[in-house]
């Protein structure tokens, strides 16, 4: 029997997650619109996706750690038989 398997209950605050997704999307879109000019479409897409992921991680970490209002919360972790 493998004792290294765990399961858990995870809570996601959907209202805050939607807010964080919108903030990340609009921030990334604004930065791409201000910084990049006259590029090819795939350069816009790569820059948008990269900035979106970075801003999303920063905002989630900000809410989880600094503001103490978690977007993602681990309620309970228990061994899985």
Short mmCIF file of C-alpha atoms in Angstrom, two decimals, residues 10-61:
data_model
loop_
_atom_site.label_atom_id
_atom_site.label_comp_id
_atom_site.label_asym_id
_atom_site.label_seq_id
_atom_site.Cartn_x
_atom_site.Cartn_y
_atom_site.Cartn_z
CA UNK A 10 -9.91 23.00 -1.94
CA UNK A 11 -11.99 26.17 -1.87
CA UNK A 12 -12.06 28.71 -4.71
CA UNK A 13 -13.66 32.12 -4.21
CA UNK A 14 -15.28 32.47 -7.64
CA UNK A 15 -16.15 36.18 -7.37
CA UNK A 16 -12.59 37.06 -6.42
CA UNK A 17 -11.20 34.71 -9.09
CA UNK A 18 -13.29 36.39 -11.80
CA UNK A 19 -12.16 39.81 -10.53
CA UNK A 20 -8.51 38.70 -10.56
CA UNK A 21 -8.88 37.30 -14.10
CA UNK A 22 -10.40 40.58 -15.35
CA UNK A 23 -7.73 42.68 -13.63
CA UNK A 24 -4.99 40.50 -15.11
CA UNK A 25 -6.50 40.60 -18.60
CA UNK A 26 -7.04 44.36 -18.68
CA UNK A 27 -3.64 45.12 -17.15
CA UNK A 28 -1.90 42.88 -19.68
CA UNK A 29 -3.91 44.33 -22.54
CA UNK A 30 -3.05 47.86 -21.45
CA UNK A 31 0.65 47.15 -21.15
CA UNK A 32 0.72 45.45 -24.56
CA UNK A 33 -1.18 48.35 -26.13
CA UNK A 34 1.16 50.96 -24.64
CA UNK A 35 4.50 49.23 -25.16
CA UNK A 36 4.24 47.27 -28.40
CA UNK A 37 3.74 49.14 -31.66
CA UNK A 38 3.98 47.84 -35.21
CA UNK A 39 4.69 44.23 -34.34
CA UNK A 40 3.36 41.03 -35.82
CA UNK A 41 0.17 39.51 -34.39
CA UNK A 42 1.92 36.55 -32.75
CA UNK A 43 4.26 38.90 -30.88
CA UNK A 44 1.22 40.66 -29.43
CA UNK A 45 -0.25 37.28 -28.47
CA UNK A 46 2.94 36.00 -26.84
CA UNK A 47 3.41 39.24 -24.91
CA UNK A 48 -0.23 39.24 -23.76
CA UNK A 49 -0.15 35.62 -22.57
CA UNK A 50 3.18 36.09 -20.79
CA UNK A 51 2.07 39.27 -19.05
CA UNK A 52 -1.31 37.74 -18.20
CA UNK A 53 0.30 34.78 -16.42
CA UNK A 54 2.78 36.98 -14.54
CA UNK A 55 0.12 39.49 -13.44
CA UNK A 56 -2.26 36.67 -12.49
CA UNK A 57 0.34 35.03 -10.25
CA UNK A 58 1.31 38.35 -8.66
CA UNK A 59 -2.30 39.35 -7.95
CA UNK A 60 -3.22 35.92 -6.54
CA UNK A 61 -0.13 35.97 -4.31
#
